[in-house]
Amino acid sequence: MTDIPPVGGQPAAPTPQQPVDLPAVPVDAPEGPPARLWDRMRDDPQYAPEHLALEAVRRLGPEAVQWAGRARAEQPGVSADALADQAARKFVNLARLSGAVSGAAGLPGAVIDVGVLAWTQARMVLHIAAAYDVDPLHHDRATDLLVLQRVHKVAESARLALGVAAGRERADALFGLGGQRPLGRVMLQLGIRLAQMAGVRAAKRMIAKVVPGAAIVLGTWANSSATKDLAQRSRALYRSRGNAVPEPRQP
């Protein structure tokens, strides 16, 4: 194929090209707590909910932003309430599924279950926030998670605990302050703290793991019930903030 010679000695002008809008690449959010977060929570089980909330905003906030943008583009004119309902249904179903298919047994299985459930619930809360145009990447969402999930009664105590957890993260990164306590005791404390965050009593989760056949029925019911309650609280909170002036992000 020969090139078209230039006209009048000047190079030919390039043919104008229409811009192409490429879809944003979806954020690859993990289905459960990432390995580093499990390590951090195991080393510091007292502040496991705070570590999970901080990591959830970092890892799951971008996914929530992209989801809300895509949903509005695909459903022009959709209301914030409708988007929040879509998010709630999706993650209640995921919570129900996680309670039905868990394969691990005993205390480790119970800890994994409630950890995955707490992570799924945090993901739902951030999606509901995004549905109401409340920034899911803002550091205050970690505070919201701890209050909504009833780890703390008020925002002030949640912020204080988050500050302590963040400080422990930095100290552990610098000095490697991983705990040397017996693993069984650590796992029990971690399971109780995560169960509190997920809204499921630790005793129910333990029974679901020990009694044959109970895991599917009790796990499914407990997970979906706790997640539905959390969705209702989240919608009420973020619906009231939806028309507020956007919060400045932490530098």
PDB file of C-alpha atoms in Angstrom:
ATOM      1  CA  MET A   1       0.000   0.000   0.000  1.00  0.00           C
ATOM      2  CA  THR A   2       1.502   3.348  -1.102  1.00  0.00           C
ATOM      3  CA  ASP A   3       1.366   6.571   0.869  1.00  0.00           C
ATOM      4  CA  ILE A   4      -0.654   9.475  -0.552  1.00  0.00           C
ATOM      5  CA  PRO A   5       1.823  12.177  -1.581  1.00  0.00           C
ATOM      6  CA  PRO A   6       1.594  15.500   0.263  1.00  0.00           C
ATOM      7  CA  VAL A   7      -0.241  18.337  -1.492  1.00  0.00           C
ATOM      8  CA  GLY A   8       1.817  21.437  -2.216  1.00  0.00           C
ATOM      9  CA  GLY A   9       4.838  19.997  -0.495  1.00  0.00           C
ATOM     10  CA  GLN A  10       3.048  20.027   2.877  1.00  0.00           C
ATOM     11  CA  PRO A  11       2.418  16.888   4.872  1.00  0.00           C
ATOM     12  CA  ALA A  12      -1.157  15.685   4.792  1.00  0.00           C
ATOM     13  CA  ALA A  13      -3.233  16.671   7.822  1.00  0.00           C
ATOM     14  CA  PRO A  14      -4.089  13.717  10.030  1.00  0.00           C
ATOM     15  CA  THR A  15      -7.680  12.528   9.881  1.00  0.00           C
ATOM     16  CA  PRO A  16      -9.480  13.728  13.024  1.00  0.00           C
ATOM     17  CA  GLN A  17     -10.481  10.887  15.307  1.00  0.00           C
ATOM     18  CA  GLN A  18     -13.525  10.798  17.539  1.00  0.00           C
ATOM     19  CA  PRO A  19     -12.667  10.330  21.206  1.00  0.00           C
ATOM     20  CA  VAL A  20     -13.577   6.932  22.559  1.00  0.00           C
ATOM     21  CA  ASP A  21     -14.912   6.654  26.076  1.00  0.00           C
ATOM     22  CA  LEU A  22     -13.485   3.487  27.517  1.00  0.00           C
ATOM     23  CA  PRO A  23     -15.240   1.976  30.500  1.00  0.00           C
ATOM     24  CA  ALA A  24     -13.379   2.358  33.749  1.00  0.00           C
ATOM     25  CA  VAL A  25     -11.618  -0.773  34.861  1.00  0.00           C
ATOM     26  CA  PRO A  26     -13.510  -2.141  37.864  1.00  0.00           C
ATOM     27  CA  VAL A  27     -11.612  -2.020  41.114  1.00  0.00           C
ATOM     28  CA  ASP A  28     -10.540  -5.503  42.129  1.00  0.00           C
ATOM     29  CA  ALA A  29     -11.971  -5.561  45.637  1.00  0.00           C
ATOM     30  CA  PRO A  30     -11.336  -8.737  47.625  1.00  0.00           C
ATOM     31  CA  GLU A  31     -14.352 -10.863  48.591  1.00  0.00           C
ATOM     32  CA  GLY A  32     -12.996 -11.251  52.112  1.00  0.00           C
ATOM     33  CA  PRO A  33     -10.403  -9.600  54.325  1.00  0.00           C
ATOM     34  CA  PRO A  34      -6.993  -9.625  52.585  1.00  0.00           C
ATOM     35  CA  ALA A  35      -4.215 -11.694  54.108  1.00  0.00           C
ATOM     36  CA  ARG A  36      -2.334  -8.700  55.511  1.00  0.00           C
ATOM     37  CA  LEU A  37      -5.465  -7.560  57.315  1.00  0.00           C
ATOM     38  CA  TRP A  38      -5.950 -11.017  58.841  1.00  0.00           C
ATOM     39  CA  ASP A  39      -2.358 -10.862  60.079  1.00  0.00           C
ATOM     40  CA  ARG A  40      -2.913  -7.402  61.538  1.00  0.00           C
ATOM     41  CA  MET A  41      -6.121  -8.436  63.289  1.00  0.00           C
ATOM     42  CA  ARG A  42      -4.541 -11.612  64.656  1.00  0.00           C
ATOM     43  CA  ASP A  43      -1.626  -9.622  66.053  1.00  0.00           C
ATOM     44  CA  ASP A  44      -3.944  -6.991  67.575  1.00  0.00           C
ATOM     45  CA  PRO A  45      -7.336  -8.677  68.152  1.00  0.00           C
ATOM     46  CA  GLN A  46      -8.519  -6.061  70.637  1.00  0.00           C
ATOM     47  CA  TYR A  47      -8.677  -3.527  67.790  1.00  0.00           C
ATOM     48  CA  ALA A  48      -9.693  -5.946  65.038  1.00  0.00           C
ATOM     49  CA  PRO A  49     -12.898  -4.013  64.119  1.00  0.00           C
ATOM     50  CA  GLU A  50     -10.958  -0.782  63.855  1.00  0.00           C
ATOM     51  CA  HIS A  51      -8.304  -2.348  61.636  1.00  0.00           C
ATOM     52  CA  LEU A  52     -11.031  -3.833  59.440  1.00  0.00           C
ATOM     53  CA  ALA A  53     -12.865  -0.497  59.149  1.00  0.00           C
ATOM     54  CA  LEU A  54      -9.696   1.380  58.169  1.00  0.00           C
ATOM     55  CA  GLU A  55      -8.743  -1.212  55.558  1.00  0.00           C
ATOM     56  CA  ALA A  56     -12.301  -1.408  54.211  1.00  0.00           C
ATOM     57  CA  VAL A  57     -12.374   2.301  53.403  1.00  0.00           C
ATOM     58  CA  ARG A  58      -8.973   2.040  51.712  1.00  0.00           C
ATOM     59  CA  ARG A  59      -9.707  -1.129  49.738  1.00  0.00           C
ATOM     60  CA  LEU A  60     -13.478  -1.043  49.187  1.00  0.00           C
ATOM     61  CA  GLY A  61     -14.176   2.691  48.898  1.00  0.00           C
ATOM     62  CA  PRO A  62     -12.895   2.948  45.299  1.00  0.00           C
ATOM     63  CA  GLU A  63     -15.077   0.017  44.257  1.00  0.00           C
ATOM     64  CA  ALA A  64     -18.153   1.735  45.736  1.00  0.00           C
ATOM     65  CA  VAL A  65     -17.380   4.948  43.824  1.00  0.00           C
ATOM     66  CA  GLN A  66     -17.099   3.078  40.527  1.00  0.00           C
ATOM     67  CA  TRP A  67     -20.241   1.055  41.189  1.00  0.00           C
ATOM     68  CA  ALA A  68     -22.337   4.165  41.842  1.00  0.00           C
ATOM     69  CA  GLY A  69     -20.995   5.878  38.705  1.00  0.00           C
ATOM     70  CA  ARG A  70     -21.730   2.871  36.501  1.00  0.00           C
ATOM     71  CA  ALA A  71     -25.180   2.358  38.011  1.00  0.00           C
ATOM     72  CA  ARG A  72     -26.181   5.974  37.359  1.00  0.00           C
ATOM     73  CA  ALA A  73     -24.852   5.807  33.795  1.00  0.00           C
ATOM     74  CA  GLU A  74     -26.791   2.601  33.108  1.00  0.00           C
ATOM     75  CA  GLN A  75     -29.974   3.774  34.858  1.00  0.00           C
ATOM     76  CA  PRO A  76     -30.478   7.472  34.049  1.00  0.00           C
ATOM     77  CA  GLY A  77     -32.702   9.176  36.588  1.00  0.00           C
ATOM     78  CA  VAL A  78     -32.443   6.373  39.144  1.00  0.00           C
ATOM     79  CA  SER A  79     -33.081   7.582  42.689  1.00  0.00           C
ATOM     80  CA  ALA A  80     -30.607   7.302  45.537  1.00  0.00           C
ATOM     81  CA  ASP A  81     -33.076   5.139  47.465  1.00  0.00           C
ATOM     82  CA  ALA A  82     -33.336   2.727  44.538  1.00  0.00           C
ATOM     83  CA  LEU A  83     -29.537   2.434  44.286  1.00  0.00           C
ATOM     84  CA  ALA A  84     -29.249   1.885  48.024  1.00  0.00           C
ATOM     85  CA  ASP A  85     -31.874  -0.871  47.824  1.00  0.00           C
ATOM     86  CA  GLN A  86     -29.930  -2.533  45.000  1.00  0.00           C
ATOM     87  CA  ALA A  87     -26.759  -2.506  47.079  1.00  0.00           C
ATOM     88  CA  ALA A  88     -28.555  -3.835  50.143  1.00  0.00           C
ATOM     89  CA  ARG A  89     -30.124  -6.738  48.229  1.00  0.00           C
ATOM     90  CA  LYS A  90     -26.815  -7.681  46.635  1.00  0.00           C
ATOM     91  CA  PHE A  91     -24.849  -7.820  49.866  1.00  0.00           C
ATOM     92  CA  VAL A  92     -27.597  -9.415  51.946  1.00  0.00           C
ATOM     93  CA  ASN A  93     -27.558 -12.219  49.389  1.00  0.00           C
ATOM     94  CA  LEU A  94     -23.769 -12.455  49.623  1.00  0.00           C
ATOM     95  CA  ALA A  95     -23.985 -12.561  53.416  1.00  0.00           C
ATOM     96  CA  ARG A  96     -26.594 -15.321  53.228  1.00  0.00           C
ATOM     97  CA  LEU A  97     -24.421 -17.317  50.850  1.00  0.00           C
ATOM     98  CA  SER A  98     -21.346 -16.985  53.053  1.00  0.00           C
ATOM     99  CA  GLY A  99     -23.317 -18.476  55.927  1.00  0.00           C
ATOM    100  CA  ALA A 100     -24.448 -21.422  53.833  1.00  0.00           C
ATOM    101  CA  VAL A 101     -21.268 -22.603  52.128  1.00  0.00           C
ATOM    102  CA  SER A 102     -18.537 -22.231  54.729  1.00  0.00           C
ATOM    103  CA  GLY A 103     -16.380 -25.322  54.850  1.00  0.00           C
ATOM    104  CA  ALA A 104     -14.004 -24.685  57.745  1.00  0.00           C
ATOM    105  CA  ALA A 105     -14.934 -26.201  61.111  1.00  0.00           C
ATOM    106  CA  GLY A 106     -14.327 -25.353  64.731  1.00  0.00           C
ATOM    107  CA  LEU A 107     -13.000 -22.100  66.110  1.00  0.00           C
ATOM    108  CA  PRO A 108     -10.909 -21.177  63.014  1.00  0.00           C
ATOM    109  CA  GLY A 109     -13.972 -21.645  60.820  1.00  0.00           C
ATOM    110  CA  ALA A 110     -16.092 -19.452  63.084  1.00  0.00           C
ATOM    111  CA  VAL A 111     -13.476 -16.702  63.022  1.00  0.00           C
ATOM    112  CA  ILE A 112     -13.230 -16.858  59.224  1.00  0.00           C
ATOM    113  CA  ASP A 113     -17.019 -16.738  58.920  1.00  0.00           C
ATOM    114  CA  VAL A 114     -17.524 -13.651  61.034  1.00  0.00           C
ATOM    115  CA  GLY A 115     -14.515 -11.932  59.465  1.00  0.00           C
ATOM    116  CA  VAL A 116     -15.845 -12.444  55.940  1.00  0.00           C
ATOM    117  CA  LEU A 117     -19.309 -11.349  57.087  1.00  0.00           C
ATOM    118  CA  ALA A 118     -17.986  -8.172  58.697  1.00  0.00           C
ATOM    119  CA  TRP A 119     -16.036  -7.389  55.506  1.00  0.00           C
ATOM    120  CA  THR A 120     -19.111  -7.998  53.320  1.00  0.00           C
ATOM    121  CA  GLN A 121     -21.178  -5.745  55.560  1.00  0.00           C
ATOM    122  CA  ALA A 122     -18.570  -2.983  55.408  1.00  0.00           C
ATOM    123  CA  ARG A 123     -18.647  -3.275  51.630  1.00  0.00           C
ATOM    124  CA  MET A 124     -22.420  -2.859  51.676  1.00  0.00           C
ATOM    125  CA  VAL A 125     -22.298   0.209  53.915  1.00  0.00           C
ATOM    126  CA  LEU A 126     -19.806   1.933  51.614  1.00  0.00           C
ATOM    127  CA  HIS A 127     -21.975   1.154  48.574  1.00  0.00           C
ATOM    128  CA  ILE A 128     -25.022   2.599  50.314  1.00  0.00           C
ATOM    129  CA  ALA A 129     -23.016   5.713  51.179  1.00  0.00           C
ATOM    130  CA  ALA A 130     -22.044   6.079  47.511  1.00  0.00           C
ATOM    131  CA  ALA A 131     -25.700   5.668  46.483  1.00  0.00           C
ATOM    132  CA  TYR A 132     -26.499   8.799  48.498  1.00  0.00           C
ATOM    133  CA  ASP A 133     -23.459  10.718  47.190  1.00  0.00           C
ATOM    134  CA  VAL A 134     -21.666  10.442  50.526  1.00  0.00           C
ATOM    135  CA  ASP A 135     -17.963   9.935  49.793  1.00  0.00           C
ATOM    136  CA  PRO A 136     -17.055   6.285  50.549  1.00  0.00           C
ATOM    137  CA  LEU A 137     -13.350   7.189  50.470  1.00  0.00           C
ATOM    138  CA  HIS A 138     -13.580   9.764  53.261  1.00  0.00           C
ATOM    139  CA  HIS A 139     -11.869   8.750  56.492  1.00  0.00           C
ATOM    140  CA  ASP A 140     -15.110   9.406  58.406  1.00  0.00           C
ATOM    141  CA  ARG A 141     -16.626   6.342  56.766  1.00  0.00           C
ATOM    142  CA  ALA A 142     -14.470   4.167  59.053  1.00  0.00           C
ATOM    143  CA  THR A 143     -16.085   5.958  61.999  1.00  0.00           C
ATOM    144  CA  ASP A 144     -19.518   5.366  60.471  1.00  0.00           C
ATOM    145  CA  LEU A 145     -18.779   1.667  60.068  1.00  0.00           C
ATOM    146  CA  LEU A 146     -17.922   1.221  63.736  1.00  0.00           C
ATOM    147  CA  VAL A 147     -21.029   3.098  64.900  1.00  0.00           C
ATOM    148  CA  LEU A 148     -23.397   1.500  62.406  1.00  0.00           C
ATOM    149  CA  GLN A 149     -22.033  -1.941  63.249  1.00  0.00           C
ATOM    150  CA  ARG A 150     -22.427  -1.070  66.939  1.00  0.00           C
ATOM    151  CA  VAL A 151     -18.828  -1.610  67.896  1.00  0.00           C
ATOM    152  CA  HIS A 152     -18.987   1.882  69.408  1.00  0.00           C
ATOM    153  CA  LYS A 153     -22.040   3.781  70.564  1.00  0.00           C
ATOM    154  CA  VAL A 154     -20.854   7.255  69.536  1.00  0.00           C
ATOM    155  CA  ALA A 155     -18.580   8.684  66.861  1.00  0.00           C
ATOM    156  CA  GLU A 156     -16.163  10.233  69.356  1.00  0.00           C
ATOM    157  CA  SER A 157     -15.163   6.908  70.901  1.00  0.00           C
ATOM    158  CA  ALA A 158     -14.967   5.317  67.440  1.00  0.00           C
ATOM    159  CA  ARG A 159     -12.569   8.038  66.237  1.00  0.00           C
ATOM    160  CA  LEU A 160     -10.402   7.597  69.305  1.00  0.00           C
ATOM    161  CA  ALA A 161     -10.199   3.833  68.805  1.00  0.00           C
ATOM    162  CA  LEU A 162      -9.435   4.297  65.098  1.00  0.00           C
ATOM    163  CA  GLY A 163      -6.597   6.625  66.033  1.00  0.00           C
ATOM    164  CA  VAL A 164      -5.174   4.008  68.380  1.00  0.00           C
ATOM    165  CA  ALA A 165      -5.503   1.285  65.736  1.00  0.00           C
ATOM    166  CA  ALA A 166      -3.831   3.466  63.097  1.00  0.00           C
ATOM    167  CA  GLY A 167      -0.988   4.179  65.493  1.00  0.00           C
ATOM    168  CA  ARG A 168      -0.561   0.474  66.154  1.00  0.00           C
ATOM    169  CA  GLU A 169      -0.448  -0.170  62.403  1.00  0.00           C
ATOM    170  CA  ARG A 170       2.397   2.311  62.032  1.00  0.00           C
ATOM    171  CA  ALA A 171       4.260   0.943  65.044  1.00  0.00           C
ATOM    172  CA  ASP A 172       3.914  -2.629  63.810  1.00  0.00           C
ATOM    173  CA  ALA A 173       5.155  -1.622  60.355  1.00  0.00           C
ATOM    174  CA  LEU A 174       8.213   0.027  61.890  1.00  0.00           C
ATOM    175  CA  PHE A 175       9.038  -2.313  64.751  1.00  0.00           C
ATOM    176  CA  GLY A 176       7.158  -5.569  64.100  1.00  0.00           C
ATOM    177  CA  LEU A 177       5.128  -5.639  67.293  1.00  0.00           C
ATOM    178  CA  GLY A 178       3.253  -8.858  66.494  1.00  0.00           C
ATOM    179  CA  GLY A 179       1.877 -10.583  69.570  1.00  0.00           C
ATOM    180  CA  GLN A 180       3.348 -13.712  71.109  1.00  0.00           C
ATOM    181  CA  ARG A 181       0.204 -14.842  72.970  1.00  0.00           C
ATOM    182  CA  PRO A 182      -1.216 -18.383  72.684  1.00  0.00           C
ATOM    183  CA  LEU A 183      -2.931 -18.759  69.327  1.00  0.00           C
ATOM    184  CA  GLY A 184      -6.116 -20.293  70.757  1.00  0.00           C
ATOM    185  CA  ARG A 185      -6.731 -17.346  73.065  1.00  0.00           C
ATOM    186  CA  VAL A 186      -5.992 -14.884  70.269  1.00  0.00           C
ATOM    187  CA  MET A 187      -8.410 -16.616  67.901  1.00  0.00           C
ATOM    188  CA  LEU A 188     -11.161 -16.625  70.517  1.00  0.00           C
ATOM    189  CA  GLN A 189     -10.734 -12.912  71.221  1.00  0.00           C
ATOM    190  CA  LEU A 190     -10.566 -12.154  67.506  1.00  0.00           C
ATOM    191  CA  GLY A 191     -13.713 -14.169  66.829  1.00  0.00           C
ATOM    192  CA  ILE A 192     -15.659 -12.409  69.564  1.00  0.00           C
ATOM    193  CA  ARG A 193     -14.632  -8.947  68.386  1.00  0.00           C
ATOM    194  CA  LEU A 194     -15.464  -9.693  64.748  1.00  0.00           C
ATOM    195  CA  ALA A 195     -18.765 -11.312  65.724  1.00  0.00           C
ATOM    196  CA  GLN A 196     -19.638  -8.152  67.621  1.00  0.00           C
ATOM    197  CA  MET A 197     -18.864  -6.101  64.527  1.00  0.00           C
ATOM    198  CA  ALA A 198     -20.890  -8.373  62.255  1.00  0.00           C
ATOM    199  CA  GLY A 199     -23.904  -8.256  64.562  1.00  0.00           C
ATOM    200  CA  VAL A 200     -23.892 -12.011  65.148  1.00  0.00           C
ATOM    201  CA  ARG A 201     -23.480 -13.438  68.619  1.00  0.00           C
ATOM    202  CA  ALA A 202     -20.348 -15.500  68.919  1.00  0.00           C
ATOM    203  CA  ALA A 203     -22.252 -18.288  70.673  1.00  0.00           C
ATOM    204  CA  LYS A 204     -24.575 -18.711  67.693  1.00  0.00           C
ATOM    205  CA  ARG A 205     -21.652 -18.934  65.304  1.00  0.00           C
ATOM    206  CA  MET A 206     -19.925 -21.503  67.513  1.00  0.00           C
ATOM    207  CA  ILE A 207     -23.094 -23.640  67.680  1.00  0.00           C
ATOM    208  CA  ALA A 208     -23.439 -23.387  63.911  1.00  0.00           C
ATOM    209  CA  LYS A 209     -19.952 -24.829  63.573  1.00  0.00           C
ATOM    210  CA  VAL A 210     -20.263 -27.619  66.133  1.00  0.00           C
ATOM    211  CA  VAL A 211     -23.805 -28.983  65.711  1.00  0.00           C
ATOM    212  CA  PRO A 212     -24.108 -31.133  62.545  1.00  0.00           C
ATOM    213  CA  GLY A 213     -26.465 -29.589  59.996  1.00  0.00           C
ATOM    214  CA  ALA A 214     -26.841 -26.337  61.912  1.00  0.00           C
ATOM    215  CA  ALA A 215     -24.239 -24.404  59.951  1.00  0.00           C
ATOM    216  CA  ILE A 216     -26.364 -23.937  56.836  1.00  0.00           C
ATOM    217  CA  VAL A 217     -29.650 -23.056  58.556  1.00  0.00           C
ATOM    218  CA  LEU A 218     -28.357 -20.937  61.433  1.00  0.00           C
ATOM    219  CA  GLY A 219     -25.482 -19.418  59.500  1.00  0.00           C
ATOM    220  CA  THR A 220     -27.728 -18.330  56.656  1.00  0.00           C
ATOM    221  CA  TRP A 221     -30.397 -16.882  58.928  1.00  0.00           C
ATOM    222  CA  ALA A 222     -27.998 -15.106  61.295  1.00  0.00           C
ATOM    223  CA  ASN A 223     -25.921 -13.563  58.521  1.00  0.00           C
ATOM    224  CA  SER A 224     -28.840 -12.276  56.458  1.00  0.00           C
ATOM    225  CA  SER A 225     -30.749 -10.977  59.481  1.00  0.00           C
ATOM    226  CA  ALA A 226     -27.785  -9.029  60.839  1.00  0.00           C
ATOM    227  CA  THR A 227     -26.972  -7.632  57.381  1.00  0.00           C
ATOM    228  CA  LYS A 228     -30.576  -6.533  56.726  1.00  0.00           C
ATOM    229  CA  ASP A 229     -30.624  -4.652  60.025  1.00  0.00           C
ATOM    230  CA  LEU A 230     -27.345  -2.960  59.161  1.00  0.00           C
ATOM    231  CA  ALA A 231     -28.642  -1.994  55.708  1.00  0.00           C
ATOM    232  CA  GLN A 232     -31.664  -0.313  57.277  1.00  0.00           C
ATOM    233  CA  ARG A 233     -29.506   1.708  59.671  1.00  0.00           C
ATOM    234  CA  SER A 234     -27.125   2.655  56.850  1.00  0.00           C
ATOM    235  CA  ARG A 235     -29.908   3.887  54.583  1.00  0.00           C
ATOM    236  CA  ALA A 236     -31.350   6.014  57.382  1.00  0.00           C
ATOM    237  CA  LEU A 237     -27.944   7.563  58.137  1.00  0.00           C
ATOM    238  CA  TYR A 238     -26.858   8.349  54.598  1.00  0.00           C
ATOM    239  CA  ARG A 239     -30.292   9.425  53.373  1.00  0.00           C
ATOM    240  CA  SER A 240     -30.121  12.205  55.970  1.00  0.00           C
ATOM    241  CA  ARG A 241     -26.665  13.240  54.706  1.00  0.00           C
ATOM    242  CA  GLY A 242     -27.291  12.891  51.001  1.00  0.00           C
ATOM    243  CA  ASN A 243     -27.916  16.569  50.297  1.00  0.00           C
ATOM    244  CA  ALA A 244     -25.157  17.830  52.548  1.00  0.00           C
ATOM    245  CA  VAL A 245     -22.129  19.729  51.220  1.00  0.00           C
ATOM    246  CA  PRO A 246     -19.422  17.162  50.318  1.00  0.00           C
ATOM    247  CA  GLU A 247     -16.903  16.639  53.078  1.00  0.00           C
ATOM    248  CA  PRO A 248     -13.263  17.550  52.438  1.00  0.00           C
ATOM    249  CA  ARG A 249     -11.081  14.484  52.223  1.00  0.00           C
ATOM    250  CA  GLN A 250      -8.225  14.041  54.616  1.00  0.00           C
ATOM    251  CA  PRO A 251      -4.965  15.183  52.956  1.00  0.00           C
TER     252      PRO A 251
END
